[in-house]
CSV table of N, CA and C in Angstrom, one decimal:
chain,number,residue,atom,x,y,z
M,1,SER,N,0.5,-1.3,-0.1
M,1,SER,CA,0.0,0.0,-0.1
M,1,SER,C,0.9,1.2,0.3
M,2,GLU,N,0.5,2.6,-0.5
M,2,GLU,CA,1.1,3.6,-0.6
M,2,GLU,C,0.1,4.9,-0.2
M,3,SER,N,0.5,5.6,0.3
M,3,SER,CA,-0.1,6.9,0.8
M,3,SER,C,-0.4,7.7,-0.3
M,4,GLY,N,0.3,7.9,-1.4
M,4,GLY,CA,-0.2,8.7,-2.3
M,4,GLY,C,0.8,8.4,-3.6
M,5,SER,N,1.0,9.7,-4.5
M,5,SER,CA,2.0,9.6,-5.7
M,5,SER,C,3.2,8.9,-5.4
M,6,VAL,N,3.8,8.0,-6.4
M,6,VAL,CA,5.1,7.6,-6.3
M,6,VAL,C,5.6,7.8,-7.6
M,7,LYS,N,6.6,8.8,-7.5
M,7,LYS,CA,7.4,9.4,-8.7
M,7,LYS,C,8.4,8.5,-8.9
M,8,VAL,N,8.4,8.2,-10.3
M,8,VAL,CA,9.7,7.4,-10.8
M,8,VAL,C,10.4,8.3,-11.8
M,9,PRO,N,11.6,8.7,-11.1
M,9,PRO,CA,12.6,9.8,-12.1
M,9,PRO,C,13.5,9.1,-13.1
M,10,HIS,N,13.6,7.8,-13.1
M,10,HIS,CA,14.6,7.1,-13.9
M,10,HIS,C,14.3,5.8,-14.3
M,11,SER,N,14.6,5.3,-15.6
M,11,SER,CA,14.3,3.8,-15.9
M,11,SER,C,14.1,2.9,-15.1
M,12,VAL,N,12.9,2.0,-14.7
M,12,VAL,CA,12.9,1.4,-13.8
M,12,VAL,C,12.1,-0.1,-14.8
M,13,ARG,N,11.8,-1.0,-14.1
M,13,ARG,CA,11.2,-2.3,-14.3
M,13,ARG,C,10.6,-2.6,-13.2
M,14,ILE,N,9.3,-2.5,-13.5
M,14,ILE,CA,8.2,-2.6,-12.2
M,14,ILE,C,7.6,-3.8,-12.8
M,15,VAL,N,7.5,-5.5,-12.5
M,15,VAL,CA,6.9,-6.3,-12.9
M,15,VAL,C,6.4,-7.1,-11.5
M,16,GLY,N,5.0,-7.2,-11.5
M,16,GLY,CA,4.4,-7.9,-10.7
M,16,GLY,C,4.3,-9.3,-10.7
M,17,GLU,N,4.6,-9.8,-9.3
M,17,GLU,CA,4.3,-11.4,-9.3
M,17,GLU,C,2.7,-11.5,-9.2
M,18,ARG,N,2.4,-12.9,-9.5
M,18,ARG,CA,1.3,-13.2,-9.8
M,18,ARG,C,0.1,-12.8,-8.3
M,19,GLY,N,-0.8,-11.9,-8.6
M,19,GLY,CA,-1.9,-11.6,-7.6
M,19,GLY,C,-1.0,-10.2,-7.1
M,20,ALA,N,-0.2,-9.5,-7.5
M,20,ALA,CA,0.6,-8.3,-7.2
M,20,ALA,C,-0.5,-6.9,-7.2
M,21,VAL,N,-0.8,-6.6,-6.2
M,21,VAL,CA,-1.7,-5.2,-6.0
M,21,VAL,C,-1.3,-4.2,-5.5
M,22,LEU,N,-1.3,-2.9,-5.8
M,22,LEU,CA,-0.7,-1.8,-5.6
M,22,LEU,C,-1.9,-0.7,-5.5
M,23,LYS,N,-2.1,-0.7,-4.0
M,23,LYS,CA,-3.3,0.2,-3.3
M,23,LYS,C,-2.6,1.6,-3.3
M,24,VAL,N,-3.5,2.8,-3.8
M,24,VAL,CA,-3.0,4.0,-3.7
M,24,VAL,C,-4.1,4.9,-2.9
M,25,ALA,N,-3.9,6.0,-2.6
M,25,ALA,CA,-4.4,6.9,-1.9
M,25,ALA,C,-4.3,8.0,-2.6
M,26,THR,N,-5.0,8.0,-3.9
M,26,THR,CA,-4.9,9.4,-4.8
M,26,THR,C,-6.4,10.1,-4.8
M,27,THR,N,-6.6,11.1,-5.2
M,27,THR,CA,-8.0,12.2,-5.5
M,27,THR,C,-8.3,12.0,-6.5
M,28,SER,N,-9.7,12.0,-6.9
M,28,SER,CA,-10.1,12.5,-8.5
M,28,SER,C,-10.6,13.8,-8.0
M,29,ASP,N,-11.1,14.5,-9.2
M,29,ASP,CA,-11.1,16.0,-9.2
M,29,ASP,C,-12.3,16.0,-10.2
M,30,ALA,N,-13.2,16.8,-10.2
M,30,ALA,CA,-14.2,17.0,-11.4
M,30,ALA,C,-13.6,18.1,-12.2
M,31,ALA,N,-12.5,18.8,-12.0
M,31,ALA,CA,-11.8,19.8,-12.7
M,31,ALA,C,-10.9,19.2,-13.5
M,32,GLY,N,-10.5,18.0,-13.1
M,32,GLY,CA,-9.4,17.1,-13.9
M,32,GLY,C,-8.5,17.5,-13.5
M,33,LYS,N,-7.8,17.9,-12.4
M,33,LYS,CA,-6.4,18.1,-11.9
M,33,LYS,C,-5.7,16.5,-11.4
M,34,LEU,N,-4.4,16.5,-11.9
M,34,LEU,CA,-4.0,14.9,-12.0
M,34,LEU,C,-3.5,14.7,-10.6
M,35,ASP,N,-3.7,13.2,-10.1
M,35,ASP,CA,-3.2,12.9,-8.5
M,35,ASP,C,-2.8,11.5,-8.9
M,36,PRO,N,-1.5,11.4,-9.9
M,36,PRO,CA,-1.4,10.0,-10.1
M,36,PRO,C,-0.4,9.0,-9.1
M,37,ALA,N,-1.1,7.7,-9.3
M,37,ALA,CA,-0.3,6.7,-8.2
M,37,ALA,C,1.3,6.7,-8.8
M,38,LEU,N,1.5,6.4,-9.8
M,38,LEU,CA,2.8,6.4,-10.6
M,38,LEU,C,2.7,7.3,-11.6
M,39,HIS,N,4.0,8.2,-11.3
M,39,HIS,CA,4.0,9.1,-12.3
M,39,HIS,C,5.8,9.1,-12.8
M,40,ILE,N,5.8,8.5,-14.0
M,40,ILE,CA,7.0,8.2,-14.6
M,40,ILE,C,7.1,9.6,-15.3
M,41,LYS,N,8.4,10.3,-14.8
M,41,LYS,CA,8.7,11.6,-15.3
M,41,LYS,C,10.2,11.4,-15.7
M,42,ASN,N,10.4,11.8,-17.0
M,42,ASN,CA,11.7,11.8,-17.3
M,42,ASN,C,12.5,10.2,-17.3
M,43,ALA,N,11.6,9.3,-17.5
M,43,ALA,CA,12.0,7.8,-17.1
M,43,ALA,C,11.8,7.0,-18.2
M,44,ASP,N,12.7,7.6,-19.6
M,44,ASP,CA,12.7,6.6,-20.7
M,44,ASP,C,12.9,5.2,-20.5
M,45,HIS,N,12.3,4.5,-21.2
M,45,HIS,CA,12.5,3.1,-21.0
M,45,HIS,C,11.9,2.1,-20.0
M,46,THR,N,10.9,3.1,-19.4
M,46,THR,CA,10.4,2.1,-18.1
M,46,THR,C,9.3,0.9,-18.4
M,47,LEU,N,9.1,0.3,-17.6
M,47,LEU,CA,8.2,-1.0,-17.9
M,47,LEU,C,7.5,-1.0,-16.7
M,48,ILE,N,6.2,-1.3,-16.8
M,48,ILE,CA,5.1,-1.4,-15.7
M,48,ILE,C,4.1,-2.6,-16.4
M,49,TRP,N,4.5,-3.6,-15.7
M,49,TRP,CA,3.8,-5.2,-16.3
M,49,TRP,C,3.2,-5.9,-15.1
M,50,GLY,N,2.1,-6.1,-15.4
M,50,GLY,CA,1.4,-7.4,-14.1
M,50,GLY,C,1.1,-6.7,-13.1
M,51,LEU,N,0.5,-5.7,-12.8
M,51,LEU,CA,0.1,-5.1,-11.8
M,51,LEU,C,-1.2,-4.8,-11.8
M,52,GLU,N,-2.0,-4.9,-10.8
M,52,GLU,CA,-3.4,-4.5,-10.3
M,52,GLU,C,-3.3,-3.1,-9.7
M,53,ILE,N,-3.7,-2.2,-10.2
M,53,ILE,CA,-3.6,-0.8,-9.4
M,53,ILE,C,-4.9,-0.3,-8.8
M,54,GLN,N,-5.5,-0.1,-7.6
M,54,GLN,CA,-6.7,-0.1,-7.0
M,54,GLN,C,-6.6,1.1,-6.1
M,55,PRO,N,-7.9,2.0,-6.1
M,55,PRO,CA,-7.6,3.0,-4.7
M,55,PRO,C,-7.7,2.2,-3.6
M,56,MET,N,-7.2,3.1,-2.6
M,56,MET,CA,-7.2,2.3,-1.2
M,56,MET,C,-8.0,1.9,-0.6
M,57,THR,N,-9.4,3.0,-0.7
M,57,THR,CA,-10.4,2.6,0.2
M,57,THR,C,-12.0,2.5,-0.6
M,58,THR,N,-11.8,3.3,-1.6
M,58,THR,CA,-13.1,3.3,-2.0
M,58,THR,C,-12.9,3.3,-4.1
M,59,ASP,N,-13.7,3.3,-4.8
M,59,ASP,CA,-13.9,3.4,-6.2
M,59,ASP,C,-13.8,4.4,-6.9
M,60,LYS,N,-13.0,5.6,-6.1
M,60,LYS,CA,-12.9,7.0,-6.7
M,60,LYS,C,-11.2,7.1,-6.4
M,61,GLY,N,-10.5,6.7,-7.2
M,61,GLY,CA,-9.0,7.2,-7.1
M,61,GLY,C,-8.8,8.4,-8.3
M,62,GLY,N,-7.6,8.8,-8.0
M,62,GLY,CA,-7.3,10.2,-9.0
M,62,GLY,C,-7.0,9.6,-10.7
M,63,THR,N,-5.8,9.5,-10.7
M,63,THR,CA,-5.1,8.9,-11.7
M,63,THR,C,-3.8,7.7,-11.3
M,64,ALA,N,-4.3,6.6,-12.2
M,64,ALA,CA,-3.4,5.5,-12.2
M,64,ALA,C,-2.0,5.7,-12.6
M,65,ILE,N,-1.6,6.0,-14.3
M,65,ILE,CA,-0.4,6.0,-14.5
M,65,ILE,C,-0.4,7.0,-15.2
M,66,LEU,N,0.8,8.0,-14.9
M,66,LEU,CA,0.8,9.3,-15.7
M,66,LEU,C,2.1,9.0,-16.2
M,67,ILE,N,2.3,9.2,-17.7
M,67,ILE,CA,3.7,9.0,-18.0
M,67,ILE,C,4.0,10.6,-18.6
M,68,ASP,N,4.8,11.1,-18.3
M,68,ASP,CA,5.3,12.5,-18.2
M,68,ASP,C,6.9,12.6,-18.7
M,69,ASN,N,7.0,13.1,-20.3
M,69,ASN,CA,8.2,13.1,-20.8
M,69,ASN,C,9.1,12.0,-20.4
M,70,SER,N,8.4,11.1,-21.1
M,70,SER,CA,9.3,9.7,-20.7
M,70,SER,C,9.0,9.0,-22.3
M,71,LYS,N,9.9,8.4,-22.7
M,71,LYS,CA,10.1,8.1,-24.0
M,71,LYS,C,10.3,6.3,-23.8
M,72,HIS,N,9.7,5.7,-24.7
M,72,HIS,CA,9.8,4.0,-24.7
M,72,HIS,C,9.2,3.7,-23.7
M,73,VAL,N,8.0,4.0,-23.1
M,73,VAL,CA,7.6,3.3,-22.0
M,73,VAL,C,6.7,2.1,-22.5
M,74,VAL,N,6.8,1.0,-21.5
M,74,VAL,CA,5.7,0.1,-22.0
M,74,VAL,C,5.0,-0.1,-21.0
M,75,ILE,N,3.8,-0.2,-20.9
M,75,ILE,CA,2.5,-0.6,-19.8
M,75,ILE,C,1.6,-1.6,-20.4
M,76,ALA,N,1.8,-2.8,-19.7
M,76,ALA,CA,1.2,-3.9,-20.2
M,76,ALA,C,1.0,-5.1,-19.4
M,77,LYS,N,-0.4,-5.8,-19.3
M,77,LYS,CA,-1.1,-6.6,-18.7
M,77,LYS,C,-0.9,-6.4,-17.4
M,78,ASN,N,-1.5,-5.3,-17.4
M,78,ASN,CA,-2.1,-4.5,-15.9
M,78,ASN,C,-3.5,-4.5,-15.8
M,79,ASN,N,-4.2,-4.5,-14.5
M,79,ASN,CA,-5.4,-4.1,-14.3
M,79,ASN,C,-5.7,-3.1,-13.5
M,80,ILE,N,-6.2,-2.2,-14.2
M,80,ILE,CA,-6.5,-0.8,-13.5
M,80,ILE,C,-7.9,-0.6,-13.2
M,81,MET,N,-8.3,-0.2,-11.9
M,81,MET,CA,-9.5,-0.3,-11.6
M,81,MET,C,-9.9,0.7,-10.7
M,82,GLY,N,-11.0,1.6,-11.2
M,82,GLY,CA,-11.5,2.2,-10.0
M,82,GLY,C,-11.1,3.9,-10.1
M,83,HIS,N,-10.0,4.2,-11.1
M,83,HIS,CA,-9.4,5.3,-11.3
M,83,HIS,C,-10.2,6.5,-12.1
M,84,GLN,N,-10.1,7.9,-11.8
M,84,GLN,CA,-10.9,8.7,-12.8
M,84,GLN,C,-10.5,9.0,-14.1
M,85,PHE,N,-8.9,8.8,-14.2
M,85,PHE,CA,-7.9,8.9,-15.5
M,85,PHE,C,-6.9,7.5,-15.1
M,86,SER,N,-7.1,6.5,-16.1
M,86,SER,CA,-6.2,5.3,-15.8
M,86,SER,C,-5.0,5.6,-16.3
M,87,ILE,N,-4.9,5.5,-17.8
M,87,ILE,CA,-3.3,6.2,-18.1
M,87,ILE,C,-3.4,7.2,-18.8
M,88,MET,N,-2.5,8.4,-18.5
M,88,MET,CA,-2.4,9.8,-19.2
M,88,MET,C,-1.1,9.7,-19.9
M,89,PHE,N,-0.9,9.7,-21.0
M,89,PHE,CA,0.9,10.3,-21.7
M,89,PHE,C,0.6,11.7,-22.1
M,90,GLU,N,1.5,12.2,-21.6
M,90,GLU,CA,2.1,13.7,-22.0
M,90,GLU,C,3.6,13.5,-22.5
M,91,GLN,N,4.1,13.3,-23.7
M,91,GLN,CA,5.3,13.5,-24.1
M,91,GLN,C,6.0,11.9,-23.9
M,92,GLY,N,5.0,10.9,-24.4
M,92,GLY,CA,5.3,9.6,-23.9
M,92,GLY,C,6.0,9.0,-25.6
M,93,ASP,N,6.5,9.8,-26.3
M,93,ASP,CA,6.9,9.1,-27.6
M,93,ASP,C,7.5,7.8,-27.8
M,94,HIS,N,7.0,7.3,-28.9
M,94,HIS,CA,7.3,5.5,-28.9
M,94,HIS,C,6.9,4.8,-28.1
M,95,SER,N,6.1,4.8,-27.1
M,95,SER,CA,5.5,4.2,-26.1
M,95,SER,C,4.6,2.9,-26.7
M,96,ARG,N,4.3,2.1,-25.7
M,96,ARG,CA,3.4,1.1,-25.9
M,96,ARG,C,2.5,0.7,-24.9
M,97,LEU,N,1.2,0.7,-25.4
M,97,LEU,CA,0.3,0.2,-24.2
M,97,LEU,C,-0.5,-1.0,-24.7
M,98,LEU,N,-0.3,-2.0,-23.9
M,98,LEU,CA,-0.6,-3.6,-24.3
M,98,LEU,C,-1.5,-4.3,-23.5
M,99,LYS,N,-2.5,-4.9,-23.9
M,99,LYS,CA,-3.3,-5.7,-23.1
M,99,LYS,C,-3.7,-5.3,-21.7
M,100,ASN,N,-4.0,-4.1,-21.3
M,100,ASN,CA,-4.2,-3.9,-20.2
M,100,ASN,C,-6.0,-3.9,-19.9
M,101,GLU,N,-6.3,-4.3,-18.8
M,101,GLU,CA,-7.8,-4.3,-18.6
M,101,GLU,C,-7.7,-3.0,-17.8
M,102,ILE,N,-8.9,-2.0,-18.0
M,102,ILE,CA,-9.3,-0.8,-17.7
M,102,ILE,C,-10.7,-0.6,-17.1
M,103,VAL,N,-11.0,-0.5,-15.8
M,103,VAL,CA,-12.3,-0.3,-15.5
M,103,VAL,C,-12.1,1.3,-14.5
M,104,THR,N,-12.8,2.3,-15.2
M,104,THR,CA,-12.6,3.7,-14.7
M,104,THR,C,-13.7,3.9,-13.4
M,105,THR,N,-13.6,5.0,-12.5
M,105,THR,CA,-14.7,4.8,-11.6
M,105,THR,C,-15.8,5.0,-11.5
M,106,SER,N,-16.8,4.4,-10.9
M,106,SER,CA,-18.0,4.2,-11.1
M,106,SER,C,-18.6,5.8,-10.3
M,107,ASP,N,-18.1,6.3,-10.2
M,107,ASP,CA,-18.5,7.7,-9.3
M,107,ASP,C,-19.0,8.5,-10.1
M,108,GLY,N,-20.2,8.7,-10.1
M,108,GLY,CA,-21.2,9.5,-10.9
M,108,GLY,C,-21.0,11.1,-10.8
M,109,THR,N,-20.8,11.4,-9.9
M,109,THR,CA,-20.3,12.7,-9.5
M,109,THR,C,-19.2,13.4,-10.4
M,110,LEU,N,-18.4,12.9,-11.0
M,110,LEU,CA,-17.5,13.2,-11.9
M,110,LEU,C,-18.1,13.5,-13.5
M,111,GLY,N,-19.4,12.9,-13.5
M,111,GLY,CA,-19.9,13.1,-15.0
M,111,GLY,C,-19.0,12.5,-16.3
M,112,ILE,N,-18.9,13.3,-17.1
M,112,ILE,CA,-18.0,13.0,-18.3
M,112,ILE,C,-16.3,13.0,-18.4
M,113,ALA,N,-16.0,13.3,-16.8
M,113,ALA,CA,-14.5,13.6,-16.6
M,113,ALA,C,-13.9,12.2,-16.2
M,114,LYS,N,-14.0,11.0,-16.8
M,114,LYS,CA,-13.4,9.7,-16.7
M,114,LYS,C,-12.7,9.2,-17.9
M,115,HIS,N,-11.7,8.8,-17.9
M,115,HIS,CA,-10.9,8.6,-19.0
M,115,HIS,C,-10.2,7.2,-18.9
M,116,GLY,N,-10.4,6.2,-19.9
M,116,GLY,CA,-9.4,4.9,-19.8
M,116,GLY,C,-7.9,5.2,-20.1
M,117,ILE,N,-8.2,5.8,-21.4
M,117,ILE,CA,-6.7,6.2,-21.9
M,117,ILE,C,-6.5,7.2,-22.5
M,118,VAL,N,-5.8,8.3,-22.4
M,118,VAL,CA,-5.7,9.5,-23.1
M,118,VAL,C,-4.0,9.8,-23.4
M,119,VAL,N,-3.8,10.1,-24.8
M,119,VAL,CA,-2.6,10.5,-25.2
M,119,VAL,C,-2.7,12.2,-25.3
M,120,ILE,N,-2.1,12.9,-24.6
M,120,ILE,CA,-2.1,14.3,-24.7
M,120,ILE,C,-1.2,14.6,-25.7
M,121,ASN,N,0.0,14.5,-25.8
M,121,ASN,CA,0.7,14.8,-26.8
M,121,ASN,C,1.7,13.8,-26.9
M,122,GLY,N,2.5,13.1,-28.2
M,122,GLY,CA,3.1,12.0,-28.2
M,122,GLY,C,3.2,11.6,-29.6
M,123,ASP,N,4.4,10.9,-30.1
M,123,ASP,CA,4.7,10.5,-31.2
M,123,ASP,C,4.5,9.1,-31.4
M,124,HIS,N,4.0,8.3,-32.4
M,124,HIS,CA,3.9,7.2,-32.4
M,124,HIS,C,3.8,6.1,-31.2
M,125,VAL,N,2.6,6.5,-30.4
M,125,VAL,CA,2.5,5.9,-29.2
M,125,VAL,C,1.1,4.5,-29.7
M,126,HIS,N,1.7,3.4,-29.9
M,126,HIS,CA,1.1,2.2,-29.7
M,126,HIS,C,0.0,1.7,-28.8
M,127,ILE,N,-1.2,1.7,-28.8
M,127,ILE,CA,-2.1,1.0,-28.2
M,127,ILE,C,-2.9,0.1,-28.7
M,128,VAL,N,-2.6,-1.3,-28.1
M,128,VAL,CA,-3.2,-2.8,-28.7
M,128,VAL,C,-3.7,-3.4,-27.6
M,129,GLY,N,-4.9,-4.1,-27.8
M,129,GLY,CA,-5.5,-5.3,-27.4
M,129,GLY,C,-5.9,-4.6,-25.6
M,130,ASN,N,-6.1,-3.4,-25.5
M,130,ASN,CA,-6.8,-3.1,-24.3
M,130,ASN,C,-8.0,-2.9,-24.0
M,131,LYS,N,-8.6,-3.4,-22.8
M,131,LYS,CA,-10.1,-3.9,-22.8
M,131,LYS,C,-10.7,-2.4,-21.7
M,132,VAL,N,-11.1,-1.6,-22.2
M,132,VAL,CA,-11.7,-0.3,-21.4
M,132,VAL,C,-13.0,-0.5,-20.9
M,133,SER,N,-13.5,-0.2,-20.1
M,133,SER,CA,-14.9,0.1,-19.4
M,133,SER,C,-15.2,1.1,-18.6
M,134,ASN,N,-16.5,1.6,-18.8
M,134,ASN,CA,-17.0,2.4,-18.2
M,134,ASN,C,-16.4,4.2,-17.9
M,135,SER,N,-15.7,4.1,-19.0
M,135,SER,CA,-15.0,5.4,-19.1
M,135,SER,C,-16.0,6.4,-20.3
M,136,PHE,N,-15.9,7.6,-20.1
M,136,PHE,CA,-16.4,8.7,-21.1
M,136,PHE,C,-16.4,8.2,-22.7
M,137,PHE,N,-14.9,7.7,-22.7
M,137,PHE,CA,-14.9,7.6,-24.2
M,137,PHE,C,-15.6,6.2,-24.5
M,138,GLY,N,-16.1,5.4,-23.7
M,138,GLY,CA,-16.7,4.0,-24.0
M,138,GLY,C,-18.4,4.1,-23.6
M,139,LYS,N,-18.5,5.3,-23.6
M,139,LYS,CA,-20.1,5.8,-22.8
M,139,LYS,C,-20.7,5.2,-24.2
M,140,GLY,N,-21.8,4.8,-23.6
M,140,GLY,CA,-23.0,4.0,-24.3
M,140,GLY,C,-22.6,2.4,-24.9
M,141,LEU,N,-21.4,2.2,-24.5
M,141,LEU,CA,-20.7,0.8,-24.7
M,141,LEU,C,-20.2,0.1,-23.5
M,142,PRO,N,-20.7,-1.0,-23.1
M,142,PRO,CA,-20.5,-1.4,-21.8
M,142,PRO,C,-19.1,-1.8,-21.7
M,143,SER,N,-18.3,-1.8,-22.8
M,143,SER,CA,-16.4,-1.9,-22.9
M,143,SER,C,-16.3,-2.3,-24.2
M,144,PHE,N,-15.1,-1.9,-24.9
M,144,PHE,CA,-14.6,-1.7,-26.0
M,144,PHE,C,-13.0,-2.3,-25.7
M,145,THR,N,-12.6,-3.0,-26.8
M,145,THR,CA,-11.3,-3.5,-26.6
M,145,THR,C,-10.4,-2.8,-28.1
M,146,THR,N,-9.0,-2.3,-27.5
M,146,THR,CA,-8.3,-1.3,-28.5
M,146,THR,C,-8.1,-2.3,-29.9
M,147,GLN,N,-7.7,-2.0,-30.9
M,147,GLN,CA,-6.8,-2.7,-31.8
M,147,GLN,C,-5.8,-1.8,-31.8
M,148,LEU,N,-4.9,-2.0,-33.0
M,148,LEU,CA,-3.6,-1.5,-33.4
M,148,LEU,C,-4.1,0.0,-33.5
M,149,THR,N,-3.7,0.9,-32.7
M,149,THR,CA,-3.9,2.5,-32.8
M,149,THR,C,-2.5,3.0,-32.8
M,150,THR,N,-2.3,4.1,-33.4
M,150,THR,CA,-1.0,4.7,-33.4
M,150,THR,C,-1.4,6.3,-33.6
M,151,VAL,N,-1.0,7.0,-32.6
M,151,VAL,CA,-0.9,8.3,-32.4
M,151,VAL,C,0.0,9.1,-32.3
M,152,SER,N,-0.1,9.9,-33.4
M,152,SER,CA,0.8,11.1,-33.5
M,152,SER,C,0.7,12.4,-33.7
M,153,ARG,N,1.4,13.0,-32.6
M,153,ARG,CA,1.5,14.7,-32.6
M,153,ARG,C,0.0,15.2,-32.1
M,154,SER,N,-0.4,14.9,-31.0
M,154,SER,CA,-1.4,15.4,-30.5
M,154,SER,C,-1.3,16.8,-29.7
M,155,TRP,N,-2.4,17.5,-29.4
M,155,TRP,CA,-2.5,18.9,-29.2
M,155,TRP,C,-1.8,18.7,-27.5
M,156,SER,N,-1.3,19.9,-27.0
M,156,SER,CA,-1.2,19.8,-25.2
M,156,SER,C,-1.3,20.9,-24.9
M,157,SER,N,-2.2,20.6,-23.8
M,157,SER,CA,-2.4,21.6,-22.5
M,157,SER,C,-2.4,21.2,-21.2
M,158,PHE,N,-1.6,20.1,-21.5
M,158,PHE,CA,-1.1,19.5,-20.2
M,158,PHE,C,-0.8,20.4,-19.2
M,159,GLU,N,-0.1,21.7,-19.1
M,159,GLU,CA,0.5,22.5,-17.8
M,159,GLU,C,-0.7,22.9,-17.1
M,160,LYS,N,-1.8,23.1,-17.6
M,160,LYS,CA,-2.8,23.6,-17.0
M,160,LYS,C,-3.5,22.6,-16.0
M,161,LEU,N,-3.3,21.4,-16.2
M,161,LEU,CA,-3.8,20.1,-15.1
M,161,LEU,C,-2.9,20.1,-14.0
M,162,PHE,N,-1.9,20.7,-13.7
M,162,PHE,CA,-1.3,20.7,-12.4
M,162,PHE,C,-1.5,22.2,-11.6
């Protein structure tokens, strides 16, 4: 268990053993302010694999994973449950998001401010085989699975989120 954000300021490999659960106390915000459980900042070539990431006490966590100015990051085979923003990319060029299962928070007070995967700015981000449910981008659908998606040069208003 962790009481708040864990900043990862350099390249690491976080590989969960079977049944590994990371429970974090982060907060959600209807205005969209980010409070990440794992903040991957300036940490090229980081790997996050095989974790379950959940809010500490309720189905209302902030941001599960924030990739911030980090290239060649791989986020794969994780279960991310109960967060307002599950995986956010800002300057995450040449990264990969593979076979994650994402269920955003069921908190109705957040309205449409619930997202599974968001690439704010990045070149060649590959998003493949992820199952996403309960998110605004999946609204009207009980869930969806991503096929091969490559995002290149999106807009950036990231600084306003902090």
